[in-house]
Amino acid sequence: MASVALSEAEKVYIVHGVQEDLRVDGRSCEDYRCMEVETDVVSNTSGSARVKLGHTDILVGVKAEMGTPKLEKPNEGYLEFFVDCSANATPEFEGRGGDDLGAEIANTLYGIFNNKSSVDLRSLCISPREHCWILYVDVLLLECGGNLFDAISIAVKAALFNTRIPKVRVLEDEEGSKDIELFDDPYDCIRLSVDNVPCIVTLCKIGYRHVVDATLQEEACSLASLLVSVTSMGVVTCMRKVGKGSLDPESIFEMMETGKRVGKVLHASLQSVLHKEESLGPKRQKVGFLG
């Protein structure tokens, strides 16, 4: 994980500010930084999104490919996650420095999507036991400025919203062999419903209080954080503690309640932005992930 060195005086300043509900950048404990979201930024993908949250910059691409359903779930497609921690994001990722973090983020995403309620995986099945759509979700960390998990979950949800999967039909001949045929109209696609896709809200415990959307400096003052996966209805689907410190049960309960409250607002804002951007159609001005 990207980190920053702070003096004791700087840490005391940040911790005391958090206790007064006033952070270094002027936010309260439950405020997010200004966020930029743009979809359809990579042309050779089925769906893509770029999210910039403060100095954290994330690019996600989704590629739909045909494959065979898993034996234990013959009527469903599935998602595969790969996370690449670019050495440009922080010098700590040079060589194999980002591999552990990439694996940790990918495992967290698997934990979030490993249930039937997040994405309708049955809609990805073409022919039970034989053919299904596999969604390869590639996450690229371009810049690390704190609060990686939240930014990545938002980018994944935006990319899945933008994903278009070609419609196909199964043709069976007299001998029983099956052929897959694509529909003629390239714009006749399947869209995934992302209404139930959760977002992660990370709550960092600093002193006696907790904050959302922590900067690198604030993360350096925190010994323990709670990752709460929340749906748009405020339902917690997954929870995980990170960091060396401990959390008492009362703190965990308070952090969960904050996560649910903040998560509902986050979902509403994201959905509003995504639908507004889509309503602009081809006329919208594209910035691109290098913009």
mmCIF file of C-alpha atoms in Angstrom:
data_model
loop_
_atom_site.group_PDB
_atom_site.id
_atom_site.type_symbol
_atom_site.label_atom_id
_atom_site.label_comp_id
_atom_site.label_asym_id
_atom_site.label_seq_id
_atom_site.Cartn_x
_atom_site.Cartn_y
_atom_site.Cartn_z
ATOM 1 C CA MET A 1 0.000 0.000 0.000
ATOM 2 C CA ALA A 2 1.253 3.501 -0.827
ATOM 3 C CA SER A 3 2.298 5.351 2.315
ATOM 4 C CA VAL A 4 3.649 8.728 3.367
ATOM 5 C CA ALA A 5 6.033 9.657 6.216
ATOM 6 C CA LEU A 6 4.712 12.167 8.759
ATOM 7 C CA SER A 7 6.353 13.796 11.749
ATOM 8 C CA GLU A 8 4.799 13.378 15.209
ATOM 9 C CA ALA A 9 3.680 17.032 15.152
ATOM 10 C CA GLU A 10 1.833 16.494 11.838
ATOM 11 C CA LYS A 11 0.119 13.380 13.210
ATOM 12 C CA VAL A 12 -0.990 15.225 16.368
ATOM 13 C CA TYR A 13 -2.367 18.067 14.200
ATOM 14 C CA ILE A 14 -4.392 15.637 12.034
ATOM 15 C CA VAL A 15 -5.681 13.579 14.998
ATOM 16 C CA HIS A 16 -6.759 16.662 16.960
ATOM 17 C CA GLY A 17 -8.534 18.078 13.906
ATOM 18 C CA VAL A 18 -10.462 14.816 13.388
ATOM 19 C CA GLN A 19 -11.625 14.869 17.036
ATOM 20 C CA GLU A 20 -13.104 18.345 16.308
ATOM 21 C CA ASP A 21 -14.760 17.060 13.067
ATOM 22 C CA LEU A 22 -12.497 19.318 11.001
ATOM 23 C CA ARG A 23 -9.976 17.673 8.696
ATOM 24 C CA VAL A 24 -6.877 19.260 7.157
ATOM 25 C CA ASP A 25 -8.637 19.892 3.806
ATOM 26 C CA GLY A 26 -11.738 21.371 5.479
ATOM 27 C CA ARG A 27 -13.977 18.310 5.213
ATOM 28 C CA SER A 28 -16.010 16.826 8.046
ATOM 29 C CA CYS A 29 -15.488 13.194 9.073
ATOM 30 C CA GLU A 30 -18.221 11.897 6.716
ATOM 31 C CA ASP A 31 -17.348 13.914 3.591
ATOM 32 C CA TYR A 32 -15.821 12.520 0.402
ATOM 33 C CA ARG A 33 -13.399 14.496 -1.723
ATOM 34 C CA CYS A 34 -14.557 15.747 -5.115
ATOM 35 C CA MET A 35 -14.832 12.759 -7.451
ATOM 36 C CA GLU A 36 -14.556 12.575 -11.254
ATOM 37 C CA VAL A 37 -16.254 9.653 -13.024
ATOM 38 C CA GLU A 38 -16.125 8.988 -16.748
ATOM 39 C CA THR A 39 -17.287 5.877 -18.620
ATOM 40 C CA ASP A 40 -16.484 4.478 -22.071
ATOM 41 C CA VAL A 41 -12.868 5.665 -21.976
ATOM 42 C CA VAL A 42 -11.200 2.583 -23.547
ATOM 43 C CA SER A 43 -12.395 1.714 -27.044
ATOM 44 C CA ASN A 44 -11.451 -1.992 -27.277
ATOM 45 C CA THR A 45 -13.413 -3.107 -24.198
ATOM 46 C CA SER A 46 -17.030 -4.122 -23.562
ATOM 47 C CA GLY A 47 -17.194 -1.431 -20.876
ATOM 48 C CA SER A 48 -14.782 0.876 -19.093
ATOM 49 C CA ALA A 49 -14.606 3.644 -16.515
ATOM 50 C CA ARG A 50 -12.105 5.994 -14.980
ATOM 51 C CA VAL A 51 -12.478 7.395 -11.464
ATOM 52 C CA LYS A 52 -10.376 10.143 -9.946
ATOM 53 C CA LEU A 53 -10.802 10.677 -6.210
ATOM 54 C CA GLY A 54 -8.415 13.345 -4.945
ATOM 55 C CA HIS A 55 -4.997 12.066 -6.059
ATOM 56 C CA THR A 56 -6.251 8.488 -6.492
ATOM 57 C CA ASP A 57 -6.701 7.600 -10.165
ATOM 58 C CA ILE A 58 -8.267 4.284 -11.239
ATOM 59 C CA LEU A 59 -8.978 2.835 -14.686
ATOM 60 C CA VAL A 60 -11.215 -0.230 -15.109
ATOM 61 C CA GLY A 61 -11.874 -2.174 -18.301
ATOM 62 C CA VAL A 62 -14.394 -5.010 -18.711
ATOM 63 C CA LYS A 63 -13.988 -7.561 -21.498
ATOM 64 C CA ALA A 64 -16.765 -10.072 -22.241
ATOM 65 C CA GLU A 65 -15.564 -13.394 -23.651
ATOM 66 C CA MET A 66 -17.341 -16.669 -24.248
ATOM 67 C CA GLY A 67 -16.393 -19.622 -22.081
ATOM 68 C CA THR A 68 -17.681 -22.679 -20.222
ATOM 69 C CA PRO A 69 -19.723 -22.337 -17.004
ATOM 70 C CA LYS A 70 -18.222 -23.597 -13.753
ATOM 71 C CA LEU A 71 -19.233 -27.160 -12.820
ATOM 72 C CA GLU A 72 -20.833 -26.092 -9.545
ATOM 73 C CA LYS A 73 -22.822 -23.304 -11.268
ATOM 74 C CA PRO A 74 -23.808 -24.653 -14.708
ATOM 75 C CA ASN A 75 -26.523 -22.008 -15.297
ATOM 76 C CA GLU A 76 -24.393 -18.938 -14.598
ATOM 77 C CA GLY A 77 -21.603 -16.887 -16.089
ATOM 78 C CA TYR A 78 -18.961 -15.377 -13.836
ATOM 79 C CA LEU A 79 -16.550 -12.495 -13.277
ATOM 80 C CA GLU A 80 -12.757 -12.656 -13.122
ATOM 81 C CA PHE A 81 -10.755 -9.834 -11.512
ATOM 82 C CA PHE A 82 -7.188 -8.769 -12.226
ATOM 83 C CA VAL A 83 -5.560 -5.788 -10.512
ATOM 84 C CA ASP A 84 -2.402 -4.163 -11.879
ATOM 85 C CA CYS A 85 -0.573 -1.766 -9.574
ATOM 86 C CA SER A 86 1.321 0.495 -11.975
ATOM 87 C CA ALA A 87 4.841 1.497 -10.912
ATOM 88 C CA ASN A 88 3.877 5.037 -11.991
ATOM 89 C CA ALA A 89 1.343 5.147 -9.145
ATOM 90 C CA THR A 90 4.016 4.976 -6.452
ATOM 91 C CA PRO A 91 7.701 3.871 -6.412
ATOM 92 C CA GLU A 92 6.702 1.193 -3.877
ATOM 93 C CA PHE A 93 5.053 -0.770 -6.728
ATOM 94 C CA GLU A 94 8.280 -1.163 -8.731
ATOM 95 C CA GLY A 95 9.233 -4.742 -9.604
ATOM 96 C CA ARG A 96 6.823 -7.038 -7.792
ATOM 97 C CA GLY A 97 6.084 -4.467 -5.090
ATOM 98 C CA GLY A 98 2.404 -4.120 -6.013
ATOM 99 C CA ASP A 99 1.625 -7.839 -6.416
ATOM 100 C CA ASP A 100 0.492 -8.413 -2.831
ATOM 101 C CA LEU A 101 -1.761 -5.358 -2.858
ATOM 102 C CA GLY A 102 -3.175 -6.366 -6.270
ATOM 103 C CA ALA A 103 -4.013 -9.852 -4.967
ATOM 104 C CA GLU A 104 -5.590 -8.359 -1.813
ATOM 105 C CA ILE A 105 -7.811 -6.002 -3.850
ATOM 106 C CA ALA A 106 -8.805 -8.799 -6.267
ATOM 107 C CA ASN A 107 -9.738 -11.109 -3.362
ATOM 108 C CA THR A 108 -11.820 -8.305 -1.816
ATOM 109 C CA LEU A 109 -13.688 -7.833 -5.119
ATOM 110 C CA TYR A 110 -14.303 -11.592 -5.367
ATOM 111 C CA GLY A 111 -15.733 -11.455 -1.829
ATOM 112 C CA ILE A 112 -18.128 -8.660 -2.813
ATOM 113 C CA PHE A 113 -19.343 -10.296 -6.032
ATOM 114 C CA ASN A 114 -19.449 -13.878 -4.719
ATOM 115 C CA ASN A 115 -23.205 -13.776 -4.173
ATOM 116 C CA LYS A 116 -26.306 -13.939 -6.347
ATOM 117 C CA SER A 117 -27.647 -10.525 -5.376
ATOM 118 C CA SER A 118 -24.790 -8.305 -6.688
ATOM 119 C CA VAL A 119 -25.003 -9.158 -10.414
ATOM 120 C CA ASP A 120 -27.521 -11.388 -12.197
ATOM 121 C CA LEU A 121 -25.038 -14.064 -13.256
ATOM 122 C CA ARG A 122 -27.827 -16.164 -14.811
ATOM 123 C CA SER A 123 -28.235 -13.508 -17.497
ATOM 124 C CA LEU A 124 -24.638 -14.299 -18.549
ATOM 125 C CA CYS A 125 -25.505 -17.947 -19.309
ATOM 126 C CA ILE A 126 -25.948 -18.737 -23.007
ATOM 127 C CA SER A 127 -26.403 -22.513 -22.905
ATOM 128 C CA PRO A 128 -26.393 -24.344 -19.524
ATOM 129 C CA ARG A 129 -23.225 -26.422 -18.896
ATOM 130 C CA GLU A 130 -21.850 -25.448 -22.324
ATOM 131 C CA HIS A 131 -21.536 -21.717 -22.987
ATOM 132 C CA CYS A 132 -21.587 -18.568 -20.898
ATOM 133 C CA TRP A 133 -20.175 -15.058 -20.840
ATOM 134 C CA ILE A 134 -17.118 -14.493 -18.669
ATOM 135 C CA LEU A 135 -16.516 -10.877 -17.684
ATOM 136 C CA TYR A 136 -12.818 -10.138 -17.251
ATOM 137 C CA VAL A 137 -12.560 -7.042 -15.055
ATOM 138 C CA ASP A 138 -9.113 -5.426 -15.295
ATOM 139 C CA VAL A 139 -8.282 -2.753 -12.718
ATOM 140 C CA LEU A 140 -5.305 -0.447 -13.268
ATOM 141 C CA LEU A 141 -4.022 1.782 -10.469
ATOM 142 C CA LEU A 142 -2.656 4.896 -12.168
ATOM 143 C CA GLU A 143 -2.120 6.987 -9.036
ATOM 144 C CA CYS A 144 -2.467 6.332 -5.293
ATOM 145 C CA GLY A 145 -3.651 9.154 -3.077
ATOM 146 C CA GLY A 146 -5.476 7.231 -0.342
ATOM 147 C CA ASN A 147 -8.783 5.357 -0.148
ATOM 148 C CA LEU A 148 -8.012 2.843 -2.903
ATOM 149 C CA PHE A 149 -10.761 0.323 -2.133
ATOM 150 C CA ASP A 150 -13.607 2.853 -2.363
ATOM 151 C CA ALA A 151 -12.344 4.329 -5.645
ATOM 152 C CA ILE A 152 -11.857 0.877 -7.188
ATOM 153 C CA SER A 153 -15.338 -0.347 -6.194
ATOM 154 C CA ILE A 154 -16.901 2.821 -7.670
ATOM 155 C CA ALA A 155 -14.894 2.393 -10.899
ATOM 156 C CA VAL A 156 -15.912 -1.288 -11.171
ATOM 157 C CA LYS A 157 -19.591 -0.413 -10.724
ATOM 158 C CA ALA A 158 -19.347 2.379 -13.338
ATOM 159 C CA ALA A 159 -17.557 0.050 -15.803
ATOM 160 C CA LEU A 160 -20.192 -2.690 -15.337
ATOM 161 C CA PHE A 161 -22.922 -0.069 -15.910
ATOM 162 C CA ASN A 162 -21.165 0.838 -19.175
ATOM 163 C CA THR A 163 -20.698 -2.813 -20.245
ATOM 164 C CA ARG A 164 -22.530 -3.999 -23.334
ATOM 165 C CA ILE A 165 -22.600 -7.730 -24.078
ATOM 166 C CA PRO A 166 -23.497 -8.893 -27.625
ATOM 167 C CA LYS A 167 -26.777 -10.766 -27.971
ATOM 168 C CA VAL A 168 -26.377 -14.321 -29.283
ATOM 169 C CA ARG A 169 -28.661 -17.215 -30.163
ATOM 170 C CA VAL A 170 -27.991 -20.956 -29.996
ATOM 171 C CA LEU A 171 -28.732 -22.868 -33.217
ATOM 172 C CA GLU A 172 -29.055 -26.659 -33.075
ATOM 173 C CA ASP A 173 -28.871 -28.834 -36.205
ATOM 174 C CA GLU A 174 -30.488 -32.229 -36.796
ATOM 175 C CA GLU A 175 -27.505 -34.080 -35.357
ATOM 176 C CA GLY A 176 -27.749 -32.172 -32.080
ATOM 177 C CA SER A 177 -24.587 -30.089 -32.446
ATOM 178 C CA LYS A 178 -24.937 -26.457 -31.376
ATOM 179 C CA ASP A 179 -23.672 -23.285 -33.001
ATOM 180 C CA ILE A 180 -23.547 -19.811 -31.479
ATOM 181 C CA GLU A 181 -24.670 -16.995 -33.764
ATOM 182 C CA LEU A 182 -24.262 -13.287 -33.061
ATOM 183 C CA PHE A 183 -27.184 -10.954 -33.756
ATOM 184 C CA ASP A 184 -26.714 -8.799 -36.863
ATOM 185 C CA ASP A 185 -27.289 -5.501 -35.061
ATOM 186 C CA PRO A 186 -24.107 -4.581 -33.099
ATOM 187 C CA TYR A 187 -26.168 -2.170 -30.971
ATOM 188 C CA ASP A 188 -28.566 -4.936 -29.876
ATOM 189 C CA CYS A 189 -26.828 -5.748 -26.593
ATOM 190 C CA ILE A 190 -27.429 -7.081 -23.099
ATOM 191 C CA ARG A 191 -27.000 -4.514 -20.321
ATOM 192 C CA LEU A 192 -26.219 -5.588 -16.780
ATOM 193 C CA SER A 193 -28.326 -4.244 -13.941
ATOM 194 C CA VAL A 194 -25.955 -2.653 -11.418
ATOM 195 C CA ASP A 195 -28.686 -1.533 -8.984
ATOM 196 C CA ASN A 196 -27.568 -4.109 -6.413
ATOM 197 C CA VAL A 197 -23.820 -3.851 -7.049
ATOM 198 C CA PRO A 198 -22.308 -2.689 -3.747
ATOM 199 C CA CYS A 199 -19.657 -0.030 -3.209
ATOM 200 C CA ILE A 200 -16.986 -0.173 -0.533
ATOM 201 C CA VAL A 201 -16.937 2.490 2.161
ATOM 202 C CA THR A 202 -13.639 2.479 4.062
ATOM 203 C CA LEU A 203 -13.773 3.895 7.576
ATOM 204 C CA CYS A 204 -10.413 4.765 9.157
ATOM 205 C CA LYS A 205 -10.239 4.921 12.934
ATOM 206 C CA ILE A 206 -8.245 8.006 13.945
ATOM 207 C CA GLY A 207 -8.093 8.647 17.669
ATOM 208 C CA TYR A 208 -11.600 8.187 19.093
ATOM 209 C CA ARG A 209 -13.371 8.946 15.815
ATOM 210 C CA HIS A 210 -13.531 7.492 12.307
ATOM 211 C CA VAL A 211 -13.386 9.170 8.889
ATOM 212 C CA VAL A 212 -14.437 8.206 5.359
ATOM 213 C CA ASP A 213 -12.311 8.771 2.238
ATOM 214 C CA ALA A 214 -9.032 9.142 4.128
ATOM 215 C CA THR A 215 -6.052 10.788 2.430
ATOM 216 C CA LEU A 216 -2.600 9.189 2.572
ATOM 217 C CA GLN A 217 -1.715 11.496 5.458
ATOM 218 C CA GLU A 218 -4.817 10.428 7.411
ATOM 219 C CA GLU A 219 -4.158 6.755 6.665
ATOM 220 C CA ALA A 220 -0.694 7.212 8.206
ATOM 221 C CA CYS A 221 -2.424 8.279 11.469
ATOM 222 C CA SER A 222 -4.750 5.253 11.529
ATOM 223 C CA LEU A 223 -3.896 1.816 12.914
ATOM 224 C CA ALA A 224 -7.138 0.096 11.907
ATOM 225 C CA SER A 225 -9.761 0.498 9.209
ATOM 226 C CA LEU A 226 -13.053 -1.196 8.410
ATOM 227 C CA LEU A 227 -14.062 -1.940 4.809
ATOM 228 C CA VAL A 228 -17.852 -2.044 4.574
ATOM 229 C CA SER A 229 -19.496 -3.217 1.343
ATOM 230 C CA VAL A 230 -22.867 -1.424 1.093
ATOM 231 C CA THR A 231 -25.690 -1.642 -1.466
ATOM 232 C CA SER A 232 -27.804 1.305 -2.630
ATOM 233 C CA MET A 233 -30.450 0.243 -0.077
ATOM 234 C CA GLY A 234 -27.935 0.506 2.767
ATOM 235 C CA VAL A 235 -27.544 -3.272 3.192
ATOM 236 C CA VAL A 236 -24.100 -4.468 4.318
ATOM 237 C CA THR A 237 -23.006 -7.442 2.181
ATOM 238 C CA CYS A 238 -19.409 -7.826 3.311
ATOM 239 C CA MET A 239 -17.116 -6.448 5.981
ATOM 240 C CA ARG A 240 -13.382 -6.659 6.579
ATOM 241 C CA LYS A 241 -10.937 -5.157 9.033
ATOM 242 C CA VAL A 242 -7.514 -4.054 7.795
ATOM 243 C CA GLY A 243 -4.519 -2.670 9.643
ATOM 244 C CA LYS A 244 -2.456 -3.749 12.639
ATOM 245 C CA GLY A 245 -4.621 -2.105 15.304
ATOM 246 C CA SER A 246 -7.746 -3.431 16.995
ATOM 247 C CA LEU A 247 -11.358 -2.235 17.017
ATOM 248 C CA ASP A 248 -13.741 -2.631 19.931
ATOM 249 C CA PRO A 249 -17.312 -3.901 19.243
ATOM 250 C CA GLU A 250 -18.890 -0.500 19.916
ATOM 251 C CA SER A 251 -16.590 1.181 17.362
ATOM 252 C CA ILE A 252 -17.362 -1.494 14.769
ATOM 253 C CA PHE A 253 -21.122 -0.955 15.231
ATOM 254 C CA GLU A 254 -20.737 2.834 14.895
ATOM 255 C CA MET A 255 -18.544 2.439 11.796
ATOM 256 C CA MET A 256 -21.075 0.081 10.191
ATOM 257 C CA GLU A 257 -23.890 2.579 10.775
ATOM 258 C CA THR A 258 -21.771 5.382 9.277
ATOM 259 C CA GLY A 259 -20.867 3.132 6.333
ATOM 260 C CA LYS A 260 -24.549 2.404 5.622
ATOM 261 C CA ARG A 261 -25.517 6.069 5.866
ATOM 262 C CA VAL A 262 -22.647 7.327 3.696
ATOM 263 C CA GLY A 263 -22.969 4.397 1.260
ATOM 264 C CA LYS A 264 -26.592 5.211 0.397
ATOM 265 C CA VAL A 265 -25.666 8.813 -0.451
ATOM 266 C CA LEU A 266 -22.641 7.629 -2.465
ATOM 267 C CA HIS A 267 -24.777 5.234 -4.536
ATOM 268 C CA ALA A 268 -27.423 7.874 -5.220
ATOM 269 C CA SER A 269 -24.800 10.381 -6.414
ATOM 270 C CA LEU A 270 -23.038 7.789 -8.595
ATOM 271 C CA GLN A 271 -26.254 6.550 -10.213
ATOM 272 C CA SER A 272 -27.305 10.139 -10.927
ATOM 273 C CA VAL A 273 -23.970 10.933 -12.611
ATOM 274 C CA LEU A 274 -23.957 7.712 -14.663
ATOM 275 C CA HIS A 275 -27.509 8.216 -15.965
ATOM 276 C CA LYS A 276 -26.850 11.893 -16.675
ATOM 277 C CA GLU A 277 -23.690 11.056 -18.643
ATOM 278 C CA GLU A 278 -25.493 8.352 -20.631
ATOM 279 C CA SER A 279 -28.377 10.703 -21.460
ATOM 280 C CA LEU A 280 -25.924 12.993 -23.281
ATOM 281 C CA GLY A 281 -25.309 10.186 -25.797
ATOM 282 C CA PRO A 282 -22.613 10.564 -28.484
ATOM 283 C CA LYS A 283 -22.668 14.359 -28.072
ATOM 284 C CA ARG A 284 -20.913 14.266 -24.718
ATOM 285 C CA GLN A 285 -17.370 15.556 -24.596
ATOM 286 C CA LYS A 286 -14.899 12.832 -23.683
ATOM 287 C CA VAL A 287 -11.946 13.605 -21.441
ATOM 288 C CA GLY A 288 -10.266 10.174 -21.532
ATOM 289 C CA PHE A 289 -8.135 8.611 -18.810
ATOM 290 C CA LEU A 290 -5.115 10.682 -19.874
ATOM 291 C CA GLY A 291 -7.102 13.914 -19.620
#
